[in-house]
Short mmCIF file of C-alpha atoms and ligand atoms in Angstrom, two decimals:
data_model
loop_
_atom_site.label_atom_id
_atom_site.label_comp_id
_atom_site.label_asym_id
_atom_site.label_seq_id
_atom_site.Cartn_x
_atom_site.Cartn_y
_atom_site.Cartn_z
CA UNK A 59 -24.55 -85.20 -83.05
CA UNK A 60 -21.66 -86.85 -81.86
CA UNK A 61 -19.77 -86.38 -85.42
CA UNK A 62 -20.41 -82.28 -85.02
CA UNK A 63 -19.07 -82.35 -81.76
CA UNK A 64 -16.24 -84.57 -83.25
CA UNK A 65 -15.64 -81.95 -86.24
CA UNK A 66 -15.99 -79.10 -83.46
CA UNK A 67 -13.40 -80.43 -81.39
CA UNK A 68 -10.99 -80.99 -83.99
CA UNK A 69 -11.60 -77.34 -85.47
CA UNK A 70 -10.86 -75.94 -81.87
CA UNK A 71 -7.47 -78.37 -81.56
CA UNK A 72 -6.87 -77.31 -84.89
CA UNK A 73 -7.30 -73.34 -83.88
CA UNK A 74 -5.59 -73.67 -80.75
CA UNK A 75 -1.99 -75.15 -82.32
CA UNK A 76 -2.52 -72.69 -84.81
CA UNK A 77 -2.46 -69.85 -82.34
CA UNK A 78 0.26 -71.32 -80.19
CA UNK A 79 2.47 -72.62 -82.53
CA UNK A 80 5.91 -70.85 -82.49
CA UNK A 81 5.96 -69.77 -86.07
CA UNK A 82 4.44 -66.33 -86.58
CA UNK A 83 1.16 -67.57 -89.03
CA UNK A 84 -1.48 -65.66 -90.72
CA UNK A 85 -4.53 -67.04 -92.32
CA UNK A 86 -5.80 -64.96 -94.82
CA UNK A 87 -9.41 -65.11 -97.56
CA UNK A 88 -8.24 -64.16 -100.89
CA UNK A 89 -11.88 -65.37 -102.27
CA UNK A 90 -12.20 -62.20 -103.88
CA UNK A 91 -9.16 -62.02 -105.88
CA UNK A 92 -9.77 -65.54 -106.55
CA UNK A 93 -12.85 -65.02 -108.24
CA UNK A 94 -11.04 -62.30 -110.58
CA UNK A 95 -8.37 -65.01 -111.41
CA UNK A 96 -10.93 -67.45 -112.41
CA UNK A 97 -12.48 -64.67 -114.60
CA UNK A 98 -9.28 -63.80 -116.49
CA UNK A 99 -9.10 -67.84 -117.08
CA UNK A 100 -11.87 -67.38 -118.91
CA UNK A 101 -10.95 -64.39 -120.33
CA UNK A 102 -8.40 -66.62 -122.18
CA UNK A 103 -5.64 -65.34 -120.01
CA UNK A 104 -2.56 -67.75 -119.55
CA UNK A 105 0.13 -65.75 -117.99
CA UNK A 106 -0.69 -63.16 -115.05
CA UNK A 107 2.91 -61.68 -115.37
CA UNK A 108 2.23 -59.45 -119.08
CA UNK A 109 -1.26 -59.15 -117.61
CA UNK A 110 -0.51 -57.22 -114.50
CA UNK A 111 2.26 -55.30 -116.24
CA UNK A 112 -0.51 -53.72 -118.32
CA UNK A 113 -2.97 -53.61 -114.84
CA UNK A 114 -0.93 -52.66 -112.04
CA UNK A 115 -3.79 -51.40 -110.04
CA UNK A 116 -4.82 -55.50 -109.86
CA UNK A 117 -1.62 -55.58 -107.64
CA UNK A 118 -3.42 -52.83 -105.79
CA UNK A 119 -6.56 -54.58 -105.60
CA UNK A 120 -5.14 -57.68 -104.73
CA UNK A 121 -3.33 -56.01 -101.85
CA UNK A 122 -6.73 -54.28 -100.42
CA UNK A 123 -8.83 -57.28 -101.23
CA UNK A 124 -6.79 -60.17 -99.53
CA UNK A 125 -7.72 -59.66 -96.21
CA UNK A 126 -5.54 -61.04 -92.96
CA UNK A 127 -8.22 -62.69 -90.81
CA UNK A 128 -6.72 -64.74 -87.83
CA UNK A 129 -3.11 -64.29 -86.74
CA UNK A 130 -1.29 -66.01 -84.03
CA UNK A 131 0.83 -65.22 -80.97
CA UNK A 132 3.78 -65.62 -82.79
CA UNK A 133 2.59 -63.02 -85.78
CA UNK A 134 1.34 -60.73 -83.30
CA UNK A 135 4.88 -60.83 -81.78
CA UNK A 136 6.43 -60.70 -84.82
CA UNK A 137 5.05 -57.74 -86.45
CA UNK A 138 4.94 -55.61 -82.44
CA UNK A 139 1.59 -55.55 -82.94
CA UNK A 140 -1.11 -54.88 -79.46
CA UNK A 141 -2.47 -58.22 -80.50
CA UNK A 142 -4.57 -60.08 -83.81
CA UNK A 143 -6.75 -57.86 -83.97
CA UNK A 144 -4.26 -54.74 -85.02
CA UNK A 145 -3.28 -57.19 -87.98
CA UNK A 146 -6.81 -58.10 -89.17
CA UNK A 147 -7.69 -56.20 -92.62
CA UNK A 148 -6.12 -56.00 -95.74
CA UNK A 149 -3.24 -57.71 -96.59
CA UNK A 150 -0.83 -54.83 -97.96
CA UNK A 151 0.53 -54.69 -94.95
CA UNK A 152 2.67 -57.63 -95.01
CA UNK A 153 4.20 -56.61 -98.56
CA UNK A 154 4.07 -52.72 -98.22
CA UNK A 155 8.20 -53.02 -97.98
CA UNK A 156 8.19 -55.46 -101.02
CA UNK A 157 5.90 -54.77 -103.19
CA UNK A 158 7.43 -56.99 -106.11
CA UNK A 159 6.46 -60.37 -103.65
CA UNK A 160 3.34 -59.36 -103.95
CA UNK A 161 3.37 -59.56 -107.69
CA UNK A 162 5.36 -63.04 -107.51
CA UNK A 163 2.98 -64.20 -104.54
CA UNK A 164 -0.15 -63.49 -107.39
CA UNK A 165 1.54 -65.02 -110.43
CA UNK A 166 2.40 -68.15 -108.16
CA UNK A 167 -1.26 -68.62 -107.21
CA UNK A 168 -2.79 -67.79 -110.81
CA UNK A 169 -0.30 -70.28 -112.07
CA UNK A 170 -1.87 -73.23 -109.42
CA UNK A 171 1.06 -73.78 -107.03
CA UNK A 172 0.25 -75.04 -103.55
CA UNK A 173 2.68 -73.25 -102.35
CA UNK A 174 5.01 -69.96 -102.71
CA UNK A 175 8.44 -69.09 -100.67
CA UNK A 176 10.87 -66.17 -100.91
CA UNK A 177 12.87 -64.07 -98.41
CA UNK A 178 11.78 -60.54 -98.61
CA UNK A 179 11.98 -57.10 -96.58
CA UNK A 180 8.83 -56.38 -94.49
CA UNK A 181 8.14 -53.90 -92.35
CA UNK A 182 6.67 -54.16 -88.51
CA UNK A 183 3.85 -52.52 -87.43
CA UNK A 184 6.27 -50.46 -85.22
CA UNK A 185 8.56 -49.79 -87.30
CA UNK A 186 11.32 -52.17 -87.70
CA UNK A 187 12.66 -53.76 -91.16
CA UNK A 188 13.10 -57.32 -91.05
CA UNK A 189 14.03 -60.02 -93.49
CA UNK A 190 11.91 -62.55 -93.97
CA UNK A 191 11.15 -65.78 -95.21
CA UNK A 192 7.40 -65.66 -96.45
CA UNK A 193 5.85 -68.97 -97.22
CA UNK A 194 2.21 -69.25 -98.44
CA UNK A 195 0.00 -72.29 -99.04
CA UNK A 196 -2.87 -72.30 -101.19
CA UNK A 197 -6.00 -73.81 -101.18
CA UNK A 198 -5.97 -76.71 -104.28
CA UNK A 199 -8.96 -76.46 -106.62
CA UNK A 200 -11.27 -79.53 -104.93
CA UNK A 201 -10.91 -77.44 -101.73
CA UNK A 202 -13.88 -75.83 -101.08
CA UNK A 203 -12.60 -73.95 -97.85
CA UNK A 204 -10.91 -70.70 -99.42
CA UNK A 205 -7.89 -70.34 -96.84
CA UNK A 206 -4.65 -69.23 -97.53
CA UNK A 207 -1.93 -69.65 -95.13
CA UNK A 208 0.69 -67.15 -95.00
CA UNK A 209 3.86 -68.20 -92.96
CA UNK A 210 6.79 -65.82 -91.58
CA UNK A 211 9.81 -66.19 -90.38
CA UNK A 212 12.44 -63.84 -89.07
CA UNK A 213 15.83 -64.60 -90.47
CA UNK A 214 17.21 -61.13 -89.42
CA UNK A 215 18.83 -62.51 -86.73
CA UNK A 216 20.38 -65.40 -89.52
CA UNK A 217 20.98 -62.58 -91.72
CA UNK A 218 22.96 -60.66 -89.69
CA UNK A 219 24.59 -63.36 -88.35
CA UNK A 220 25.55 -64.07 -91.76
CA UNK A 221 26.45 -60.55 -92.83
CA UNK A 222 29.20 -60.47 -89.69
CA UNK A 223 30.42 -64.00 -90.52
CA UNK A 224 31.35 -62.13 -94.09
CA UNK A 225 32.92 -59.49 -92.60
CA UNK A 226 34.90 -61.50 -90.01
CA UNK A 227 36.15 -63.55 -93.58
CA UNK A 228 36.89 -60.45 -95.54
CA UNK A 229 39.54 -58.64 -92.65
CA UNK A 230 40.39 -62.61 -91.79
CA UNK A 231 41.75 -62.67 -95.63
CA UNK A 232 42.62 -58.65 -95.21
CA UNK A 233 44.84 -59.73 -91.82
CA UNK A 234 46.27 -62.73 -93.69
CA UNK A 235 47.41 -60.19 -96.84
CA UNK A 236 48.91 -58.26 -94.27
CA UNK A 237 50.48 -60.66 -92.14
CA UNK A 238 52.36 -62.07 -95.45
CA UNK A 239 53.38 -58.57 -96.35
CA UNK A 240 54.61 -58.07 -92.67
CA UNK A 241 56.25 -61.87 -93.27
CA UNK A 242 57.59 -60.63 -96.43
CA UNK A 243 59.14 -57.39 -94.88
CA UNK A 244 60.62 -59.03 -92.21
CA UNK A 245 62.37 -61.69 -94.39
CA UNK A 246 63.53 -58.83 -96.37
CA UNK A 247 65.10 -57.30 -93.01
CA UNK A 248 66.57 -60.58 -92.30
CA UNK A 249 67.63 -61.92 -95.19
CA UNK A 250 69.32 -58.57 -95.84
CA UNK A 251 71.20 -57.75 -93.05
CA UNK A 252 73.09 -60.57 -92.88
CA UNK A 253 74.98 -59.37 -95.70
CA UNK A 254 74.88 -55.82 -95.14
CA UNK A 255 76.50 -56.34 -91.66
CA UNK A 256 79.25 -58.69 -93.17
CA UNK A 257 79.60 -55.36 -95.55
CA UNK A 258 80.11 -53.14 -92.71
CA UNK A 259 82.58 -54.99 -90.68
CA UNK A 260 84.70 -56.37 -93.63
CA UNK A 261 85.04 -52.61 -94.80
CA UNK A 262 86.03 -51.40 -91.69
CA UNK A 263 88.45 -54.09 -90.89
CA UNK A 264 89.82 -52.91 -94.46
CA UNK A 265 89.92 -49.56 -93.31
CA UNK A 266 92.01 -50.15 -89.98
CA UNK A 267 94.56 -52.43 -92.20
CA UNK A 268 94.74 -49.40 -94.59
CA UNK A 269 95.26 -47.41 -92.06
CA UNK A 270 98.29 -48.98 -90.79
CA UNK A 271 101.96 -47.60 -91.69
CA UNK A 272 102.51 -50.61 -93.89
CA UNK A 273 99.19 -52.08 -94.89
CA UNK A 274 98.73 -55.77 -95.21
CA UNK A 275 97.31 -55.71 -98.98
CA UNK A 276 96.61 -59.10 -99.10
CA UNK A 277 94.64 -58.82 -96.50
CA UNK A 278 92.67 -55.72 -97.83
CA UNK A 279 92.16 -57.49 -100.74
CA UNK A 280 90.91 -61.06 -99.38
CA UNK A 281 88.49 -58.40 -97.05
CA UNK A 282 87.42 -56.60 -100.70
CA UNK A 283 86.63 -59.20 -102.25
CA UNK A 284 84.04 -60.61 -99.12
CA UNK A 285 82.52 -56.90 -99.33
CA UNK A 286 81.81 -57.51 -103.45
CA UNK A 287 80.67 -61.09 -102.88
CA UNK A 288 78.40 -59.60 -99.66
CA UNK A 289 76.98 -57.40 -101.94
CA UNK A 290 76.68 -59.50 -104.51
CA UNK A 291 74.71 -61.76 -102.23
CA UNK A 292 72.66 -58.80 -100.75
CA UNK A 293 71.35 -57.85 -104.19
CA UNK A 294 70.32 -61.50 -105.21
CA UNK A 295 68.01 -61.70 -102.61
CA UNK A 296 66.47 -58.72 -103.06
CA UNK A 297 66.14 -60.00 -106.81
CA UNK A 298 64.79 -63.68 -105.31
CA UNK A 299 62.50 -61.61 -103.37
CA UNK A 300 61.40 -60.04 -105.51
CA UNK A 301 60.89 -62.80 -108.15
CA UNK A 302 58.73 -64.24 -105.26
CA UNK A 303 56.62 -61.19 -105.21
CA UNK A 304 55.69 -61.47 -108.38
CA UNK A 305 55.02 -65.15 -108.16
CA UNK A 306 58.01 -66.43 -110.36
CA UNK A 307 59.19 -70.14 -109.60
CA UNK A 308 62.96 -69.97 -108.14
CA UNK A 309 65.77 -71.16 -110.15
CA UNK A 310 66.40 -74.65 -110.41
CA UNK A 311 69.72 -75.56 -111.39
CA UNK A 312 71.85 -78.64 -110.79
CA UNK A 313 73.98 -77.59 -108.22
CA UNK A 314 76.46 -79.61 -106.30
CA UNK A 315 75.44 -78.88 -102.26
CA UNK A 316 79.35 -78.90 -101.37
CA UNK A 317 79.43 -75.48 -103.34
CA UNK A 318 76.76 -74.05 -101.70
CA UNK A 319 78.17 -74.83 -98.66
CA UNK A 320 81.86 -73.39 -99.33
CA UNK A 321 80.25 -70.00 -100.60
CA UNK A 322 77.80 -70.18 -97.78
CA UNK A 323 80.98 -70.07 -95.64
CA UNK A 324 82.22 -66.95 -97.23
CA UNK A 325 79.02 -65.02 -96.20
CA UNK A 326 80.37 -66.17 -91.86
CA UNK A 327 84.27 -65.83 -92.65
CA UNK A 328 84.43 -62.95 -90.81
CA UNK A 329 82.59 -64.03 -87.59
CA UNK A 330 84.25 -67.45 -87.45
CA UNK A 331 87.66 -65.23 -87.79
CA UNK A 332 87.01 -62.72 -85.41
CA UNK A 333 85.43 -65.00 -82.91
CA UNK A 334 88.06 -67.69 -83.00
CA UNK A 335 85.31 -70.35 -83.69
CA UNK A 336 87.04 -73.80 -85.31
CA UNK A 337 84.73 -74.57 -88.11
CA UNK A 338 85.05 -78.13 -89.48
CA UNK A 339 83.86 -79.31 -92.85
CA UNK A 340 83.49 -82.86 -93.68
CA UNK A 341 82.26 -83.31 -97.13
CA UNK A 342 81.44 -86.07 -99.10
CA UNK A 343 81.32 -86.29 -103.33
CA UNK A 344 77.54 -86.32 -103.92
CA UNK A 345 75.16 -86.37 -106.77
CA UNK A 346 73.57 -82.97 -107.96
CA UNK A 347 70.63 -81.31 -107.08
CA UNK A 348 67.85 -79.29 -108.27
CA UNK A 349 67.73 -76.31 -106.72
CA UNK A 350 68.03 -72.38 -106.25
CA UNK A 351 71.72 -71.15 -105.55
CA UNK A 352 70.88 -68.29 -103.47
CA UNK A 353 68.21 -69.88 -101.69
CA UNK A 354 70.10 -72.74 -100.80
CA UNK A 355 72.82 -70.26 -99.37
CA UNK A 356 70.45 -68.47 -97.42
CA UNK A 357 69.41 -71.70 -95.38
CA UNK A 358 73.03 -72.69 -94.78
CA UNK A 359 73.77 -68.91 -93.99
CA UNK A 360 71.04 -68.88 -91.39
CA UNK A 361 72.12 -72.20 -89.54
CA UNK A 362 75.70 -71.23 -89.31
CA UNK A 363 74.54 -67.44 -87.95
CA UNK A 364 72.47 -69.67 -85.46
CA UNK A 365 75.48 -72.41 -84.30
CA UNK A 366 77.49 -69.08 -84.30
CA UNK A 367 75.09 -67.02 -81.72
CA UNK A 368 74.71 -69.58 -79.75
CA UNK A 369 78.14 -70.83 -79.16
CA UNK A 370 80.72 -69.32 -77.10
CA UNK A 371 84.07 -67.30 -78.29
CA UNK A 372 85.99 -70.23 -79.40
CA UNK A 373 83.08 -72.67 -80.02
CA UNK A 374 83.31 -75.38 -82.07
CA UNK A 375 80.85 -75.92 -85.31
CA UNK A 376 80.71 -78.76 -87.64
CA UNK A 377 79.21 -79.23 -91.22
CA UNK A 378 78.76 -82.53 -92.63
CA UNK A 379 77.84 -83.58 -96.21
CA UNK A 380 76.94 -86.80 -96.92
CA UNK A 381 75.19 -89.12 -99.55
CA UNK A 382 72.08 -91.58 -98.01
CA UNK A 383 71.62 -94.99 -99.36
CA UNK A 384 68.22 -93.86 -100.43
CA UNK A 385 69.76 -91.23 -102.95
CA UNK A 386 69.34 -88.05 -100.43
CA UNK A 387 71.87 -86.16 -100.27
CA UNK A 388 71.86 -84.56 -96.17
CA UNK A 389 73.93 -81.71 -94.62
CA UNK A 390 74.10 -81.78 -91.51
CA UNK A 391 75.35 -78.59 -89.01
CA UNK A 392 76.04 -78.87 -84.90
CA UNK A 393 77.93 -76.92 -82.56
CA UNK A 394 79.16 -77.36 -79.18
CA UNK A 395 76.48 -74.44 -77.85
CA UNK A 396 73.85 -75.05 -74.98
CA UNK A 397 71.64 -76.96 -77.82
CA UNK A 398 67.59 -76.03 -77.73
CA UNK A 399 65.88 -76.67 -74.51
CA UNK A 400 63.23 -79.46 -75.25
CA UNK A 401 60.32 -77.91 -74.79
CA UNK A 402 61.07 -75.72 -77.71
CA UNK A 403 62.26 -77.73 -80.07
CA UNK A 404 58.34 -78.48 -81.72
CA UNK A 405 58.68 -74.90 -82.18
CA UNK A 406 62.16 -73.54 -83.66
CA UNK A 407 60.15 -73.74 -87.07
CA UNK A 408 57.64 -71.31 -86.50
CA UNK A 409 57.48 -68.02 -87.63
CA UNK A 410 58.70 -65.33 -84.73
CA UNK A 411 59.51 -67.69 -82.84
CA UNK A 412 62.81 -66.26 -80.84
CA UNK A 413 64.80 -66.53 -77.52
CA UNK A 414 66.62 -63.62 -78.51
CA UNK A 415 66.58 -60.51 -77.33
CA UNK A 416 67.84 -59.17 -81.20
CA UNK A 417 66.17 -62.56 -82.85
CA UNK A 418 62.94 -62.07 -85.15
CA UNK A 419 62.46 -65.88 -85.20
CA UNK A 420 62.07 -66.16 -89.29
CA UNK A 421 65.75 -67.63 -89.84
CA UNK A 422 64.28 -71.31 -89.51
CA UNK A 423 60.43 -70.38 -90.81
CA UNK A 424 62.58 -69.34 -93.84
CA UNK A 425 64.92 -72.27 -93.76
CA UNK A 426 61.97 -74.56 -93.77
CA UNK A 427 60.15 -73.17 -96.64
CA UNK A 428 62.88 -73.10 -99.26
CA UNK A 429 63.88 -76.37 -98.26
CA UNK A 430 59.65 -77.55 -98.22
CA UNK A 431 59.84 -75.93 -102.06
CA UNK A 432 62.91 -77.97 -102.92
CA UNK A 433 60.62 -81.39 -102.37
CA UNK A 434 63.14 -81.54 -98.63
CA UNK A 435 63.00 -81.78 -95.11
CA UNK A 436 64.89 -79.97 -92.59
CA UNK A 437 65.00 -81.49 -88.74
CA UNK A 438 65.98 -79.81 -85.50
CA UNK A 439 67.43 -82.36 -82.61
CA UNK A 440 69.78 -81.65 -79.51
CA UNK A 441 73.04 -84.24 -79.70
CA UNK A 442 73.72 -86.49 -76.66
CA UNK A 443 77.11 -84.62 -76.07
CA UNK A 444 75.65 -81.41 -76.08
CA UNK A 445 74.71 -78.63 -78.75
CA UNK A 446 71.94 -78.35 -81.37
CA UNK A 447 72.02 -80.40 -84.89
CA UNK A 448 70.10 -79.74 -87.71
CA UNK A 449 69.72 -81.58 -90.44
CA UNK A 450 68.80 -80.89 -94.05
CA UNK A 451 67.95 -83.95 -96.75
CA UNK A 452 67.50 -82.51 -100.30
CA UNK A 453 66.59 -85.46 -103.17
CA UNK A 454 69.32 -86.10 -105.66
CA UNK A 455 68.45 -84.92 -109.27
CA UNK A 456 66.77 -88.10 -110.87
CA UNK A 457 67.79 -88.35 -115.00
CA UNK A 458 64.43 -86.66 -116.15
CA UNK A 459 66.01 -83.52 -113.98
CA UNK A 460 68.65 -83.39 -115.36
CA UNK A 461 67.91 -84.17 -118.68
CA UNK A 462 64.76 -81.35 -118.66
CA UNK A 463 67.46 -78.89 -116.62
CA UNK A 464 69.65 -79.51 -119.98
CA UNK A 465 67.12 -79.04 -122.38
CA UNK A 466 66.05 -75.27 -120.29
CA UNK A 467 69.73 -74.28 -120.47
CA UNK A 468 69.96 -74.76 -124.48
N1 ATP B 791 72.23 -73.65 -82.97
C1 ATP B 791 71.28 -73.36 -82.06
N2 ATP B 791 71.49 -73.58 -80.74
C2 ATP B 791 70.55 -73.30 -79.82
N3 ATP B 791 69.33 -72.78 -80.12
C3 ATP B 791 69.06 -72.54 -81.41
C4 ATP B 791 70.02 -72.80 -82.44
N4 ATP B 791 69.45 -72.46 -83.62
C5 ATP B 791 68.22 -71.99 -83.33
N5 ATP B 791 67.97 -72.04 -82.02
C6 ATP B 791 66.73 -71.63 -81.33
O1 ATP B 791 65.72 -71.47 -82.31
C7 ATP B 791 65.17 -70.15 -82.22
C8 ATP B 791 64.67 -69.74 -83.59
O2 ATP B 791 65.74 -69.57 -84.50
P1 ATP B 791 65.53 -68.61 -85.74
O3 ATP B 791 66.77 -68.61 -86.55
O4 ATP B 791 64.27 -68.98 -86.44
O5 ATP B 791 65.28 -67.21 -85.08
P2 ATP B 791 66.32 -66.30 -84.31
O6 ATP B 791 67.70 -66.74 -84.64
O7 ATP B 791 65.93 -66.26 -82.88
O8 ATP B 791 66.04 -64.88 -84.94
P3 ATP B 791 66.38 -64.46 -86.45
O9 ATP B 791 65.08 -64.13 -87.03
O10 ATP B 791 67.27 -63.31 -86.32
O11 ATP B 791 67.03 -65.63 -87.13
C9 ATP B 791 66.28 -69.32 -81.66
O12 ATP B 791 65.80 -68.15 -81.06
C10 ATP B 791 66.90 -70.28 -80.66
O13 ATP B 791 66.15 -70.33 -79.47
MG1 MG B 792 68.33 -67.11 -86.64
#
C-alpha cells in the first residue's frame, strides 16, 4: 500500500512541475506510429527518408495519429490557446507551418535518437507565426511507458532581437562608408583650398603690379611662379587623393625634411608677406627619410596656416629642424599666438574638431594620419612663454630603406 501511495505521489509531483514549469511542454502518444515503424523494421526497411519520399501520406498519418495529450500552462500560453484542452488531438497542429520538421522529427525517431531539436516556424492557435525551438524526447526501447515529450520555446523575441542587431550593423557599416566619404570630401575641400586661395591672391597681387604705370616684373614674375607651383601643388593632391581612393600606398622616397620644409614655405609666402609675420627657420643637416613629398608638405602647410591664424599681424613663428640622438629626425613649429587652452589640447587631433568660426577641424586629423602612416608621431603642447608648439618626429631611413628605395628607382 504504502509503495502505491509512494508511486502516486510522485506521479502527481511529477504532473504538477510538469504543468507549472515555465517552458511551454507537450506530452504526446505516438504508440501508433510507433507500431508502423517497428513494422517497416521488419519490413527490412533501414532508412525512413527514401521511404517516406515514396509514402508521403505516412507524414500525413503520422501527423493525425500522434496525438497531443497533456499540455501545460506555459503551452497553453504559448500557442493563445482557451486552455489544454483546445490543444489535445492530433499533433499536426504543431508542424502545420513546417511541415518538413515533421518529416525530420519521424526520421530522427525511426533512426533511435532520444532526442530531436531544430528551430522551426509554427503557427498559434490564434494566429500568430513564431519561431521556435522544438525539442522532442523519445521514449528508449526498454521503456515501456510510450511518452514523447515535445518541448517549445519562443525565440521570436531572440530572433528579432537578432534581426535588428543586423540591421543596426549593416547602416552602422553604411554610416561609417559615409562618414569616410564625408571625411574624404572634406579633406578634399581642405587640402584644396589652401592652394587655390594662394592662387587667387598671388594672381591678383600680379594683376595690381601689372596694372601699375611701370610694373615691377620681378615681382610679377616671383608672384607667377607661386601661382604655377600653387597649382602644381593643388593638382598633386588631388592625384594623392586620389591614389588613396583607390587604395594605392603613397610614395616613399628619401627625402631630406629641410626641403619639404623650404617648399612648404612657398605654399604661406604670401600670408607671411602680407601679414608682416617674421618667420624664422633654424635647420639642422639631417639624415633622409622615407616618405611622401606632397604629404609631408601638406602637414607642414597645415601647421604654419594654424601658427599663422592664430597669431596676430606681425606675429612671430618659428620652425626648427633637428636630428635626436635616437636617429629621429623632429621639426618642430611655435608661434607667439594665445597657444591652445588646456582643456583642448587631448583634442586638437580629432576630426572636426574646431574653434573657428571658418575651421573644419581636419588640418591636424590629417596631419596625424600621414605622419601615423610614415611609422611618426606628431605632439601638440603650449610653451611656458606663451604660444602653441607642435612637434613632429619622423624615423631616419635605416640602410635596408635606402638600399630597397634604390633598388625601386632602377
Ligand atoms: N597654432 C595654434 N595656436 C592655437 N590653437 C591652435 C593652433 N593650431 C591649432 N589650434 C587649435 O586646434 C584646433 C584644430 O586645428 P585644425 O587645424 O585641426 O582645425 P582648424 O584649423 O580649426 O580648421 P581647418 O580644418 O580649417 O584646419 C583649432 O581650431 C585651434 O583651436
Ligand atoms: Mg587648421
Amino acid at each position: 500500500m504504502t509503495s502505491l501511495w509512494s508511486v502516486r505521489a510522485s506521479e502527481e509531483r511529477y504532473r504538477k512541475l510538469i504543468q507549472y514549469l515555465p517552458i511551454p511542454l507537450l506530452q504526446v502518444d505516438a504508440r501508433e506510429i510507433g507500431g508502423v515503424f517497428s513494422e517497416l523494421k521488419l519490413e527490412g526497411i533501414a532508412d525512413l527518408g527514401p521511404h517516406l519520399d515514396l509514402h508521403a501520406d505516412l507524414i500525413d498519418f503520422a501527423n493525425a495519429s500522434v496525438r497531443i495529450t497533456k499540455a501545460n500552462q506555459a503551452a497553453v500560453a504559448l500557442f493563445g490557446a482557451d486552455d489544454a484542452a483546445a490543444l489535445t488531438g492530433p499533433v499536426a497542429k504543431v508542424f502545420a507551418a513546417s511541415p518538413e520538421t515533421a518529416r525530420r522529427v519521424m526520421i530522427a525517431r525511426f533512426k533511435g535518437q532520444r532526442t530531436y531539436a531544430e528551430v522551426m516556424k509554427m503557427r498559434t492557435l490564434d494566429g500568430r507565426l513564431l519561431d521556435v525551438r522544438i525539442t522532442i524526447t523519445y521514449p528508449a526501447p526498454p521503456e515501456r511507458l510510450d511518452v514523447t515529450l515535445i518541448c517549445l520555446e519562443d525565440l521570436t523575441d531572440q530572433r528579432s532581437t537578432e534581426y535588428q542587431l543586423r540591421q543596426l550593423q549593416a547602416e552602422f557599416a553604411r554610416a561609417a562608408r559615409i562618414l569616410t566619404l564625408g571625411q574624404l570630401a572634406t579633406s578634399i575641400a581642405h587640402e584644396v583650398n589652401q592652394p587655390l586661395s594662394a592662387i587667387a591672391t598671388n594672381a591678383e597681387t600680379s594683376l595690381r603690379w601689372l596694372s601699375r604705370d611701370e610694373p615691377n616684373l620681378e615681382k610679377i614674375g616671383q608672384l607667377t611662379a607661386r601661382v604655377a607651383a600653387s597649382a602644381h601643388h593643388a593638382s598633386e593632391i588631388v592625384q594623392r587623393i586620389r591614389g588613396t581612393a583607390a587604395k594605392h600606398m603613397p610614395d616613399r622616397i628619401s627625402l631630406d625634411l629641410n626641403d619639404i620644409v623650404e617648399e612648404a614655405m612657398l605654399f604661406v609666402g604670401h600670408d607671411i608677406e602680407t601679414r608682416a609675420i617674421e618667420l624664422t627657420l633654424t635647420s639642422t643637416p639631417l639624415p633622409v627619410v622615407m616618405g611622401d613629398r606632397v604629404q609631408l608638405q601638406q602637414v607642414i602647410v597645415n601647421l604654419l596656416v594654424n601658427s599663422i591664424q592664430a597669431i596676430p599681424n606681425a606675429g612671430k613663428i618659428f620652425v626648427e629642424t633637428e636630428l635626436r640622438p635616437d636617429t629621429t629626425v623632429s621639426l618642430t613649429i611655435y608661434d607667439n599666438g594665445p597657444g591652445i587652452p588646456e582643456e583642448d589640447i587631448d583634442r586638437v587631433f580629432e576630426g572636426f574638431f574646431t574653434t573657428k568660426d571658418e575651421g573644419i577641424g581636419v588640418g591636424l586629423a590629417i596631419c596625424q594620419s600621414i605622419i601615423t602612416a610614415h611609422g611618426g608621431d606628431i605632439a601638440a603642447s603650449n610653451r611656458p612663454e606663451g604660444g602653441a608648439c607642435f612637434r613632429i618626429w619622423l624615423p631616419a631611413a635605416s640602410p635596408m630603406d635606402l638600399e630597397a628605395a634604390t633598388a625601386a628607382a632602377v
